[in-house]
PDB file of C-alpha atoms in Angstrom:
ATOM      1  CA  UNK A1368     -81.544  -8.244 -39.108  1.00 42.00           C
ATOM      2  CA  UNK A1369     -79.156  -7.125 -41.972  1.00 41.00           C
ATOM      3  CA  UNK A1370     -75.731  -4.821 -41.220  1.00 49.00           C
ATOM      4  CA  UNK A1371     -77.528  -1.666 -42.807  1.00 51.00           C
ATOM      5  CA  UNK A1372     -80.147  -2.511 -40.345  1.00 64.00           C
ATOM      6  CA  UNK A1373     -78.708  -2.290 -37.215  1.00 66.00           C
ATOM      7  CA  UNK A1374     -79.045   0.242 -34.905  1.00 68.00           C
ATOM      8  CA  UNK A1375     -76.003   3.028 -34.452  1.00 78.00           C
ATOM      9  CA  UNK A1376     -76.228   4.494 -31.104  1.00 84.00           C
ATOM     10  CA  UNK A1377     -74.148   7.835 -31.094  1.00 85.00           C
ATOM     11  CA  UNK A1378     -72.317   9.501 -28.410  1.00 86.00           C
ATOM     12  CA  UNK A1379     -74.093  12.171 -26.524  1.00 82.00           C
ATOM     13  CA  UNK A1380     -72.304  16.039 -26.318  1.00 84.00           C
ATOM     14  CA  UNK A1381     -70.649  15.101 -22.142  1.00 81.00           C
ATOM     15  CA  UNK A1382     -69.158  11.928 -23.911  1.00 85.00           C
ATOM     16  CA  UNK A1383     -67.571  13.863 -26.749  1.00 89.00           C
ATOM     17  CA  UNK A1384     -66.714  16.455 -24.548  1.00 86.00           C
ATOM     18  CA  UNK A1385     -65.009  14.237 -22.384  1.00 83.00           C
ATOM     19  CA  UNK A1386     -63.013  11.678 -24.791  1.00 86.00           C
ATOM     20  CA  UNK A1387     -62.229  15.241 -26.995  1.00 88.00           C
ATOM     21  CA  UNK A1388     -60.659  16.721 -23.976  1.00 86.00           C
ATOM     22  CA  UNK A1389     -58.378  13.080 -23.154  1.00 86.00           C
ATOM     23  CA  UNK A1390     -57.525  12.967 -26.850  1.00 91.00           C
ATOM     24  CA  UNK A1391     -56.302  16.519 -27.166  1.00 93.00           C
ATOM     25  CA  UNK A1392     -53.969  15.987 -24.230  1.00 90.00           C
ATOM     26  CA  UNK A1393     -52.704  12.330 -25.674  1.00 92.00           C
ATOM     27  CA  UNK A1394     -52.153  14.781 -28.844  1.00 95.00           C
ATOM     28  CA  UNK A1395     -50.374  17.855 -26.604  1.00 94.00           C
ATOM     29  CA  UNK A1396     -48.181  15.160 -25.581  1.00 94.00           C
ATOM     30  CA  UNK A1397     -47.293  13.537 -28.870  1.00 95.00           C
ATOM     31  CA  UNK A1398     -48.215  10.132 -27.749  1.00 96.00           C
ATOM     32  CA  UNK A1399     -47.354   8.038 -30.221  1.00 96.00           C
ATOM     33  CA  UNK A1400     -50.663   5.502 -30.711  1.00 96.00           C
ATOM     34  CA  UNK A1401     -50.518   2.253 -32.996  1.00 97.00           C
ATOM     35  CA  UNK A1402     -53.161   0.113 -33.404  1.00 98.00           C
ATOM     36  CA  UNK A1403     -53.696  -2.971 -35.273  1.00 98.00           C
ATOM     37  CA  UNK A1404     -56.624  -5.405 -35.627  1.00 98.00           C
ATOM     38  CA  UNK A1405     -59.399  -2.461 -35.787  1.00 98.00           C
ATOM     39  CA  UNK A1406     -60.994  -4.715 -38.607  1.00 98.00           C
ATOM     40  CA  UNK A1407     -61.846  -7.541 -36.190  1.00 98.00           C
ATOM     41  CA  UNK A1408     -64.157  -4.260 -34.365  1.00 98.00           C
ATOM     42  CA  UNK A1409     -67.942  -4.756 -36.035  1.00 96.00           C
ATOM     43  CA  UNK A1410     -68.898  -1.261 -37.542  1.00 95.00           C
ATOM     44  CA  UNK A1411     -71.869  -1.931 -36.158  1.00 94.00           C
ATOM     45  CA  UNK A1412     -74.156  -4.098 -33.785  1.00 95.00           C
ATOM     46  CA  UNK A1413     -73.663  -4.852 -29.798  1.00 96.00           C
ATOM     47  CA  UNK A1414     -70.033  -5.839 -29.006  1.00 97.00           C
ATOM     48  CA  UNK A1415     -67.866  -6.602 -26.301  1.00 98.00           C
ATOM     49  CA  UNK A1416     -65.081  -5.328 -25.953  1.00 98.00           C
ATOM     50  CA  UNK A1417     -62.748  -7.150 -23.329  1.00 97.00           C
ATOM     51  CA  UNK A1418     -59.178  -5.242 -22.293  1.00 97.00           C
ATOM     52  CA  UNK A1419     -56.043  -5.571 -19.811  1.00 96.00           C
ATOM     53  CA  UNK A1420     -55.814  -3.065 -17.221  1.00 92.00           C
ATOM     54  CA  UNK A1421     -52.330  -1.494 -16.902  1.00 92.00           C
ATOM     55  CA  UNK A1422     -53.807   2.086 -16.253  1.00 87.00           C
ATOM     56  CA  UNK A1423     -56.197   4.664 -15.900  1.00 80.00           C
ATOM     57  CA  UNK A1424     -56.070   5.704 -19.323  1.00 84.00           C
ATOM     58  CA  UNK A1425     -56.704   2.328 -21.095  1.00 87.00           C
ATOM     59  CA  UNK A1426     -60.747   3.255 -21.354  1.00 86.00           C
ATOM     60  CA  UNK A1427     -59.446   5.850 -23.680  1.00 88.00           C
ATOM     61  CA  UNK A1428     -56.370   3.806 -25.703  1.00 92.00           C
ATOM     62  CA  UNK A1429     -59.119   1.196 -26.161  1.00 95.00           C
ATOM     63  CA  UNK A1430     -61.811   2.996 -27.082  1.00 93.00           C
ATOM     64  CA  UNK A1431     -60.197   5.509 -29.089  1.00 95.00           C
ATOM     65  CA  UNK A1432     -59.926   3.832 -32.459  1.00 97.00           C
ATOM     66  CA  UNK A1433     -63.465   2.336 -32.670  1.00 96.00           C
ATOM     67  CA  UNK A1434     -64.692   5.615 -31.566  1.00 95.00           C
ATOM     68  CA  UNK A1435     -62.691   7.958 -34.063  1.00 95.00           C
ATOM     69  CA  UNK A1436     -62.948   5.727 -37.371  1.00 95.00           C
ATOM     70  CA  UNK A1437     -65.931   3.967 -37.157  1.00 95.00           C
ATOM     71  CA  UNK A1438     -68.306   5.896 -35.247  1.00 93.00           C
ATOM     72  CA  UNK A1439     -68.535   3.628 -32.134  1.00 95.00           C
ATOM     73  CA  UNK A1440     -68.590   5.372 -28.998  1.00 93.00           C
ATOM     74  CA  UNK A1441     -67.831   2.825 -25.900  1.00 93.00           C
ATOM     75  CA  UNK A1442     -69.534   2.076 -22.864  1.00 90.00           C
ATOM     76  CA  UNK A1443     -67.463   1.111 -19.662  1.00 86.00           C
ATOM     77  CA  UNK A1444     -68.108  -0.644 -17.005  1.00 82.00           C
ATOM     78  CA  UNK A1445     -66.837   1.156 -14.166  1.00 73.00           C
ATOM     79  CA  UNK A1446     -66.862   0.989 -10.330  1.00 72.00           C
ATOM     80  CA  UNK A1447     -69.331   2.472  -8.887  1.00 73.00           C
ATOM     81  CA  UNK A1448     -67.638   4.233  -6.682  1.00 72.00           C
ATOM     82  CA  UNK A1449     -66.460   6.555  -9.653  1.00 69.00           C
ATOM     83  CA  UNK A1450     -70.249   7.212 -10.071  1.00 72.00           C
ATOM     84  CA  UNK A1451     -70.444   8.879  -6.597  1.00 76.00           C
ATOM     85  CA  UNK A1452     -68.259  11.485  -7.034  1.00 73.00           C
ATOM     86  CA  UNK A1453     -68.992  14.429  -7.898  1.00 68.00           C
ATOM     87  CA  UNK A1454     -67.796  15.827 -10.912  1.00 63.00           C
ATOM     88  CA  UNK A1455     -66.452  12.850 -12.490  1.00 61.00           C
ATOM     89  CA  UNK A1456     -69.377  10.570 -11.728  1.00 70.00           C
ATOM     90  CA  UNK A1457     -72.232  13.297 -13.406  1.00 69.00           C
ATOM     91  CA  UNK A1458     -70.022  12.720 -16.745  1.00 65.00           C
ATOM     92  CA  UNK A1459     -69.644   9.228 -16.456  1.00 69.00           C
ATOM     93  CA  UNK A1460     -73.579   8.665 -16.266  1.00 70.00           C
ATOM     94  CA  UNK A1461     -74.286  11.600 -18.678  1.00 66.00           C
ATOM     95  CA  UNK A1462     -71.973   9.507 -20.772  1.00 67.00           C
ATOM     96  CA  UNK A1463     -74.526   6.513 -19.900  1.00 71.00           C
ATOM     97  CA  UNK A1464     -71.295   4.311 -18.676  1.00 78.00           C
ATOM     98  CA  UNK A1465     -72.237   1.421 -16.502  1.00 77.00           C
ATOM     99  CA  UNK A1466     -71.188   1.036 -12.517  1.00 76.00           C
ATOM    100  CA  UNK A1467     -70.534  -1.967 -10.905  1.00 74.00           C
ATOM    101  CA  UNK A1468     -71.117  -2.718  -7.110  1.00 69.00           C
ATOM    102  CA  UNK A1469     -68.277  -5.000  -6.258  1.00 63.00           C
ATOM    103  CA  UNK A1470     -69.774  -7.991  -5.320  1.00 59.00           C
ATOM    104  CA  UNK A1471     -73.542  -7.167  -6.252  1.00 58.00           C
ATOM    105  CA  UNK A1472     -73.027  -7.026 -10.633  1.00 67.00           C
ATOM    106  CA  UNK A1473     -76.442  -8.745 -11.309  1.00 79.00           C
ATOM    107  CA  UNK A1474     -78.128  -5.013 -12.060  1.00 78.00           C
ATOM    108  CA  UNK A1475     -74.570  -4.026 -14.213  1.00 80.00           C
ATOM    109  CA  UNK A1476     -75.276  -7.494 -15.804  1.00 87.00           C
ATOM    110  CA  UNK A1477     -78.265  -6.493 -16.853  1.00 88.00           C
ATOM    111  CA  UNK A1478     -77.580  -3.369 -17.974  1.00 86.00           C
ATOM    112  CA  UNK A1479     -74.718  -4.359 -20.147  1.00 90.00           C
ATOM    113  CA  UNK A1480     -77.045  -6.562 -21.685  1.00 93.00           C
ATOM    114  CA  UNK A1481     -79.448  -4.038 -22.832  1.00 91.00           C
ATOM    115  CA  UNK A1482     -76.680  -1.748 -23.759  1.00 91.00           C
ATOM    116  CA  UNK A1483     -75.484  -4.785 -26.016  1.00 94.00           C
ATOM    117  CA  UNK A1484     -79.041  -5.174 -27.758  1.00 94.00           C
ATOM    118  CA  UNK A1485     -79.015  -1.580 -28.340  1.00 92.00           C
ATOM    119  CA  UNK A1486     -76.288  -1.865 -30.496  1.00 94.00           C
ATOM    120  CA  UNK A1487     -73.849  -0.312 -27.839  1.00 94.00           C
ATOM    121  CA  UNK A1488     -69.872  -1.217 -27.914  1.00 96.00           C
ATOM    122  CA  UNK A1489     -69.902  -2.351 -23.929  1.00 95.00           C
ATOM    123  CA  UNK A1490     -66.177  -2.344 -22.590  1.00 94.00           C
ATOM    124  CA  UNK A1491     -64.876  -4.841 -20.031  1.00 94.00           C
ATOM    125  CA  UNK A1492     -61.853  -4.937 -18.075  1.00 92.00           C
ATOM    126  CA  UNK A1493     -62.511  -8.606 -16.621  1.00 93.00           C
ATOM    127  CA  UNK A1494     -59.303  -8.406 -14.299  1.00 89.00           C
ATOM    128  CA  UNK A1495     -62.004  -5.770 -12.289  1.00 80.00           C
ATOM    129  CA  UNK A1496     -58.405  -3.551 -10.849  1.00 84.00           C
ATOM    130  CA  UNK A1497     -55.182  -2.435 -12.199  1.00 88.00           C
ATOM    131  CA  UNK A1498     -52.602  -4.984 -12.642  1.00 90.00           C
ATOM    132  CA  UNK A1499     -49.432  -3.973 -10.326  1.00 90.00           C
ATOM    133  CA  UNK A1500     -47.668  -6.956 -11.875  1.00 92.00           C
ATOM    134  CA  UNK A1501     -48.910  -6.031 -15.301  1.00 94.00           C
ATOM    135  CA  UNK A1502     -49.465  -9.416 -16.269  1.00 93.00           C
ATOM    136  CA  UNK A1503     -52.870 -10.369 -16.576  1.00 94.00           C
ATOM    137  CA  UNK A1504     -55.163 -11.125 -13.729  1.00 91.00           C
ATOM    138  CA  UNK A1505     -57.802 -13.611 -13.311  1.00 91.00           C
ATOM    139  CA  UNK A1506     -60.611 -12.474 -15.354  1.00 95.00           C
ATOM    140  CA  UNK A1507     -64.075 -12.676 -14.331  1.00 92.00           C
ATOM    141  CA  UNK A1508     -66.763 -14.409 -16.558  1.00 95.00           C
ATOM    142  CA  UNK A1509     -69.126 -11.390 -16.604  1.00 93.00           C
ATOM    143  CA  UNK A1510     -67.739  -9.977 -19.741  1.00 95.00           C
ATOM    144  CA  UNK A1511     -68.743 -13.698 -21.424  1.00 97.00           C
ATOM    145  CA  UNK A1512     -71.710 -14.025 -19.876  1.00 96.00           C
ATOM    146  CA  UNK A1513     -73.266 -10.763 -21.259  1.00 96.00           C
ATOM    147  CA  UNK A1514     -72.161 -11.434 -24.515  1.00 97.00           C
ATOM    148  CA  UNK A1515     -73.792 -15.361 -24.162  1.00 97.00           C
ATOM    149  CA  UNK A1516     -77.097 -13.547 -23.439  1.00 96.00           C
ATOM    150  CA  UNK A1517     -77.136 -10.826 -25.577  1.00 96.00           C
ATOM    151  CA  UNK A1518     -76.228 -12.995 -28.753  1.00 96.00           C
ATOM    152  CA  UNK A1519     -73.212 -10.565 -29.207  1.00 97.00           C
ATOM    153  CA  UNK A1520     -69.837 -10.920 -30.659  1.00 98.00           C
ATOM    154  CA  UNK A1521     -67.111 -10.453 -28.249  1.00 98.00           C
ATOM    155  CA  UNK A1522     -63.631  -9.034 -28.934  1.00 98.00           C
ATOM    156  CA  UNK A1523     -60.549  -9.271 -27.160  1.00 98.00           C
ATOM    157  CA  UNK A1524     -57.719  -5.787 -27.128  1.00 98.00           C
ATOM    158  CA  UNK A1525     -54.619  -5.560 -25.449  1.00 98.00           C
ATOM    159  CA  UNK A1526     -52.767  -2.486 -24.832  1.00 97.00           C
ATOM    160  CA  UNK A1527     -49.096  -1.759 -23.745  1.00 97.00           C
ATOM    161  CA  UNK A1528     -47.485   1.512 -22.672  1.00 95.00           C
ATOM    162  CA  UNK A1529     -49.535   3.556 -20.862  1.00 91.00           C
ATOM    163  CA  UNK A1530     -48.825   2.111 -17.477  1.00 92.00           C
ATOM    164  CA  UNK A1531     -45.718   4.342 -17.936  1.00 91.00           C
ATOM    165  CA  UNK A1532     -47.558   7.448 -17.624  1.00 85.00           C
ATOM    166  CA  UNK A1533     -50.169   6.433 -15.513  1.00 77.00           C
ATOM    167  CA  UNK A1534     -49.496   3.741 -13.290  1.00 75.00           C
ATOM    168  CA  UNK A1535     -50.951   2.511 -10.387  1.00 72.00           C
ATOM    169  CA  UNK A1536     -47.971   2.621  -8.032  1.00 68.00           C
ATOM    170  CA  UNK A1537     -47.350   6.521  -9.011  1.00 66.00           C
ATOM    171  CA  UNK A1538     -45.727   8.826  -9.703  1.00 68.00           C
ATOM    172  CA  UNK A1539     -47.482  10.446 -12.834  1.00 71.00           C
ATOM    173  CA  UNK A1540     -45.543  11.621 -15.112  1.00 73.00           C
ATOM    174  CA  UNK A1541     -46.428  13.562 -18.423  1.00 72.00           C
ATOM    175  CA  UNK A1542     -44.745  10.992 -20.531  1.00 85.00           C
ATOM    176  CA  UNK A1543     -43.542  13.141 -23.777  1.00 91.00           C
ATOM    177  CA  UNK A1544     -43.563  10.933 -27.234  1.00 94.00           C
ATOM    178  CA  UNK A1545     -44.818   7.860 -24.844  1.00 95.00           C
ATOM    179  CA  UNK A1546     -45.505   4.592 -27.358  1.00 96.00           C
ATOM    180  CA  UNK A1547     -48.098   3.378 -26.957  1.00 97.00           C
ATOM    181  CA  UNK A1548     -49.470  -0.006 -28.576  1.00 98.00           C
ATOM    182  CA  UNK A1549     -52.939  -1.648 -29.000  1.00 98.00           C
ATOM    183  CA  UNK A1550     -54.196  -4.720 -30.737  1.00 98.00           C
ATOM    184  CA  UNK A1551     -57.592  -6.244 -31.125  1.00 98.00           C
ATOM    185  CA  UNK A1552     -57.958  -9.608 -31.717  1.00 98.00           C
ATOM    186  CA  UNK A1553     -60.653 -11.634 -34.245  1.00 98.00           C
ATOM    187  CA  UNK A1554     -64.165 -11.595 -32.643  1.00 97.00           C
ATOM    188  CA  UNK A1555     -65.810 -14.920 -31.348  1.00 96.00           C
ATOM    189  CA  UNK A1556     -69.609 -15.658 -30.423  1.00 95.00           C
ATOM    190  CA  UNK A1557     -70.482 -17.290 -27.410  1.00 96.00           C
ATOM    191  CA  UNK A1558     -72.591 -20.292 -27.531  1.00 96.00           C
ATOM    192  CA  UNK A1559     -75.420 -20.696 -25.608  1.00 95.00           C
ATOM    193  CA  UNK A1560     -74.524 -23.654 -24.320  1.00 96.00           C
ATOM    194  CA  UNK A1561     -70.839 -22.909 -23.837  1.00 97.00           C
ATOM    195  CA  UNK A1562     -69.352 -22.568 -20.312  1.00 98.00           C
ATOM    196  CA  UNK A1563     -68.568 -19.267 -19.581  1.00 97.00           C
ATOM    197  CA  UNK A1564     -65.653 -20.267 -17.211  1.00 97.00           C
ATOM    198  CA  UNK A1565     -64.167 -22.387 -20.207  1.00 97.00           C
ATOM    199  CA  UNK A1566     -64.607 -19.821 -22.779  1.00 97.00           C
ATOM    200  CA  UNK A1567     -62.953 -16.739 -20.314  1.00 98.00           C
ATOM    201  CA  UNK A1568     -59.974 -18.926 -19.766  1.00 97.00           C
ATOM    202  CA  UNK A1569     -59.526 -19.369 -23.580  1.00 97.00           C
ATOM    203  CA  UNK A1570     -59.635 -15.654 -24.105  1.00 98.00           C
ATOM    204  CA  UNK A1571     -57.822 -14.657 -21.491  1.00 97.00           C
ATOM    205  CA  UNK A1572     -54.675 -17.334 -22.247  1.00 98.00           C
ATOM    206  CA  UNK A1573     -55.231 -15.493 -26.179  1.00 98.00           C
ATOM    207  CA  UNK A1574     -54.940 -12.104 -24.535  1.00 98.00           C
ATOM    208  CA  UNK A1575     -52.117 -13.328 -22.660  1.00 97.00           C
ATOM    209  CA  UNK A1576     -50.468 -14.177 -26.055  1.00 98.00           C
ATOM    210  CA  UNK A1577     -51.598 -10.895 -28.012  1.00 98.00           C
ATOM    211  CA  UNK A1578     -49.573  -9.052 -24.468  1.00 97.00           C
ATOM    212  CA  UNK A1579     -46.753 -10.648 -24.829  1.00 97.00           C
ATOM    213  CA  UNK A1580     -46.449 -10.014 -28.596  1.00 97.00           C
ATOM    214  CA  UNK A1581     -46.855  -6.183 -27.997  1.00 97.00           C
ATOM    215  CA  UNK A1582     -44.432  -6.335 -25.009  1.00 97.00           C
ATOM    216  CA  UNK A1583     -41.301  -7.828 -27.041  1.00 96.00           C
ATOM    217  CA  UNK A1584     -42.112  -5.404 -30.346  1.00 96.00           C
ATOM    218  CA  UNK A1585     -42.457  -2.178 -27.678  1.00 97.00           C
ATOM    219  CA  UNK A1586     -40.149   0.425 -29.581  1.00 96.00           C
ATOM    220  CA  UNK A1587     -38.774   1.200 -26.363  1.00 95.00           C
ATOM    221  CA  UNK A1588     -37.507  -2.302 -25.331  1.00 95.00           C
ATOM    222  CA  UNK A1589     -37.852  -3.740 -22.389  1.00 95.00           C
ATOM    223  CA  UNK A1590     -35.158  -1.959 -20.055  1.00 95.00           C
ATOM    224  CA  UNK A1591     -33.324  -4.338 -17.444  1.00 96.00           C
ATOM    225  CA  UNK A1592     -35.048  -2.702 -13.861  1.00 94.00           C
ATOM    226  CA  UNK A1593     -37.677  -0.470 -15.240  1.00 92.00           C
ATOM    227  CA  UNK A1594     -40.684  -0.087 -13.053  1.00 90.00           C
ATOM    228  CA  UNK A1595     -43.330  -0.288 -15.789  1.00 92.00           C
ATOM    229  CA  UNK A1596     -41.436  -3.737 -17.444  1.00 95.00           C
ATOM    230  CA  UNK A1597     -42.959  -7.011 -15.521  1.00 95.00           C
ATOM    231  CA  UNK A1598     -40.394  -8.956 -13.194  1.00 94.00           C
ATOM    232  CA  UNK A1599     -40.869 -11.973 -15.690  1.00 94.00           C
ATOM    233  CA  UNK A1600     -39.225 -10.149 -18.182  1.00 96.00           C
ATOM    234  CA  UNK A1601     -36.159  -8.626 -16.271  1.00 96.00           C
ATOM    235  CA  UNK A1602     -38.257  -5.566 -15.165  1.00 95.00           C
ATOM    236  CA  UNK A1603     -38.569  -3.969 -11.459  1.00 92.00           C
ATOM    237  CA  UNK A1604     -42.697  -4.594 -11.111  1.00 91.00           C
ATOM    238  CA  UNK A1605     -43.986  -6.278  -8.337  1.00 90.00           C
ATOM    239  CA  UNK A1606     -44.316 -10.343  -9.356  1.00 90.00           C
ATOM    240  CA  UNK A1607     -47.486 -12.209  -9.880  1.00 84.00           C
ATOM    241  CA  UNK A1608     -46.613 -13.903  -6.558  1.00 86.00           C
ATOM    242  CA  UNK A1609     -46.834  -9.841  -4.689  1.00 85.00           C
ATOM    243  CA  UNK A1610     -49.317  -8.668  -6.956  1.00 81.00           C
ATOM    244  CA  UNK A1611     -51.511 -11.407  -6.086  1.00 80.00           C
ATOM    245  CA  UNK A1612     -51.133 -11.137  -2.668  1.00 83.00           C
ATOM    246  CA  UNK A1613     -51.773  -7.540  -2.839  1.00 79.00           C
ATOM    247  CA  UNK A1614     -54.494  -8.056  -4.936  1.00 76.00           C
ATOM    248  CA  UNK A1615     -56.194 -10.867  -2.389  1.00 80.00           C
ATOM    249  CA  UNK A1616     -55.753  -7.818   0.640  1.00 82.00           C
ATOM    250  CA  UNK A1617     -57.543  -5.513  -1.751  1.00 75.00           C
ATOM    251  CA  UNK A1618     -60.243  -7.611  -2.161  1.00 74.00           C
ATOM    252  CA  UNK A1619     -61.296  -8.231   1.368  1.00 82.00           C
ATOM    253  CA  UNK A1620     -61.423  -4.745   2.002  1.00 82.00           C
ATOM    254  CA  UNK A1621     -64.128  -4.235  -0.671  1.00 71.00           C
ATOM    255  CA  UNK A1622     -66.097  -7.162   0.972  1.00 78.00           C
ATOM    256  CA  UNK A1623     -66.002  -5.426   4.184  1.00 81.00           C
ATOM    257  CA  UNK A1624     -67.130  -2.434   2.491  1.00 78.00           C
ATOM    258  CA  UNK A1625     -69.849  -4.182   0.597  1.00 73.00           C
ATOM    259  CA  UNK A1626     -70.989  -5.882   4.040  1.00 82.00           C
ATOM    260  CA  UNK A1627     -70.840  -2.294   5.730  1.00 84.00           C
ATOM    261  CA  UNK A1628     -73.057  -0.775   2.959  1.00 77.00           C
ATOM    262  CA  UNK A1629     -75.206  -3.521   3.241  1.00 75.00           C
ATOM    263  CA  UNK A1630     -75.967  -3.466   7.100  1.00 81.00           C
ATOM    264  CA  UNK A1631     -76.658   0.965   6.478  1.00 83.00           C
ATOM    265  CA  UNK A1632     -79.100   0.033   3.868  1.00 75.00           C
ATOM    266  CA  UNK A1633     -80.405  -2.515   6.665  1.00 79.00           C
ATOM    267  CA  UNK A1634     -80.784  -0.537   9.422  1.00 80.00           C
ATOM    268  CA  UNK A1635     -82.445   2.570   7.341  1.00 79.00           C
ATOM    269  CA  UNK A1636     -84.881  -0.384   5.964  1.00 74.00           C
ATOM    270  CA  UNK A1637     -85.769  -1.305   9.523  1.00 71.00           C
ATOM    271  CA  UNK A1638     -85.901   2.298  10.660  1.00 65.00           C
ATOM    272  CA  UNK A1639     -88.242   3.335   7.801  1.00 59.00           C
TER     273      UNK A1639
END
């Protein structure tokens, strides 16, 4: 199929709504936003999009630039929990994002995928929680494998900065003139017959790279002590070594949640 040919799936009213009303307050607040690398975004045709998690805003940092100048409004996939509430999780599915059962992602799998041969831009966030270290997590192969089945190109972005306004450990603050940096690397197809554990290690040790680039160009330095700068780097975040730890508690908890959602959905099978 040629480039005129490919389908260009538009956003629907909730999803401009909703990225309009983010992007006026980023604008109230004079953030300052650079991007590089939006050439390496296709104009059109599925992509994936694959991003570090440093905040709650990075959806919007991310997805800002291929949304404003060229069209391309982007799916997320998000955890489901988000879904089930009850304002925010009617806009998300208006806005046809994607939820995620931690530990159960064949159906968002599969989803993605169909998203991706619609011609949607699907974004990933493979370390699957915010980063308290702010150095990259593992990364999950899902965002690889989707883009292996779908035949789709698959790009990596890196953002910096926002985890100064929005950060997981709190507090919020409104962050006046806050810099904020993001970078999108050259796409890459996934071969059929390429590993998807060998090819997510390659693009996470390039997104690694493309971080630390941003990180030692931030306008703001990197201040000796500063919450938001990693411990590697002088900086008062937790290290990999906490984070990970943290990170490992975290995760049982969601499998004891999983297992408890499981064993309701049991029992009302059995009582039905």
């Amino acid at each position: 199929m040629s480039g005129p040919d490919l389908p260009r799936p538009r956003p629907g009213r909730l999803y401009r709504l909703a990225a309009g009303t983010v992007f006026a307050g980023m604008d109230l607040l004079r953030w300052r936003i650079e991007v590089e690398g939006l050439e390496h975004v296709p104009p059109v045709g599925g992509t994936v999009i694959v991003a570090n998690h440093l905040s709650y805003v990075d959806f919007f940092t991310v997805g800002r630039a291929p949304y404003e100048r060229l069209g391309r409004p982007m799916r997320l996939l998000g955890k489901a929990s988000l879904f089930r509430t009850p304002v925010l999780g009617a806009v998300m599915r208006a806005a046809e994002h994607i939820p995620v059962e931690r530990g159960a992602g064949a159906e968002a799998l599969a989803a993605a995928v169909a998203a991706l041969r619609r011609g949607e831009l699907v974004g990933v966030l493979p370390e699957q929680t915010i980063s308290e270290s702010l150095e990259l997590l593992e990364f999950k192969t899902g965002a690889v494998r989707m883009a292996q089945s779908a035949g789709s190109p698959v790009v990596p972005a890196v953002s910096w900065g926002t985890q100064r306004a929005l950060p997981v450990y709190g507090p919020y603050r409104p962050a006046l003139r806050l810099p904020v940096l993001v970078a999108y690397g050259p796409a890459r197809t996934v071969p059929l017959d390429a590993d998807p554990e060998v090819v997510t290690a390659g693009l996470r040790t390039e997104m690694a790279d493309m971080l630390h680039r941003l990180q030692h160009r931030y306008v703001d330095g990197l201040p000796s002590g500063a919450r938001w700068v990693p411990a590697r780097l002088g900086g008062g975040a937790p290290t990999a070594e906490e984070a990970a730890a943290r990170l490992a508690d975290l995760q049982e908890q969601w499998r004891a949640r999983l297992e408890r959602r499981r064993a309701r959905a049991a029992r009302r099978g059995t009582a039905g």
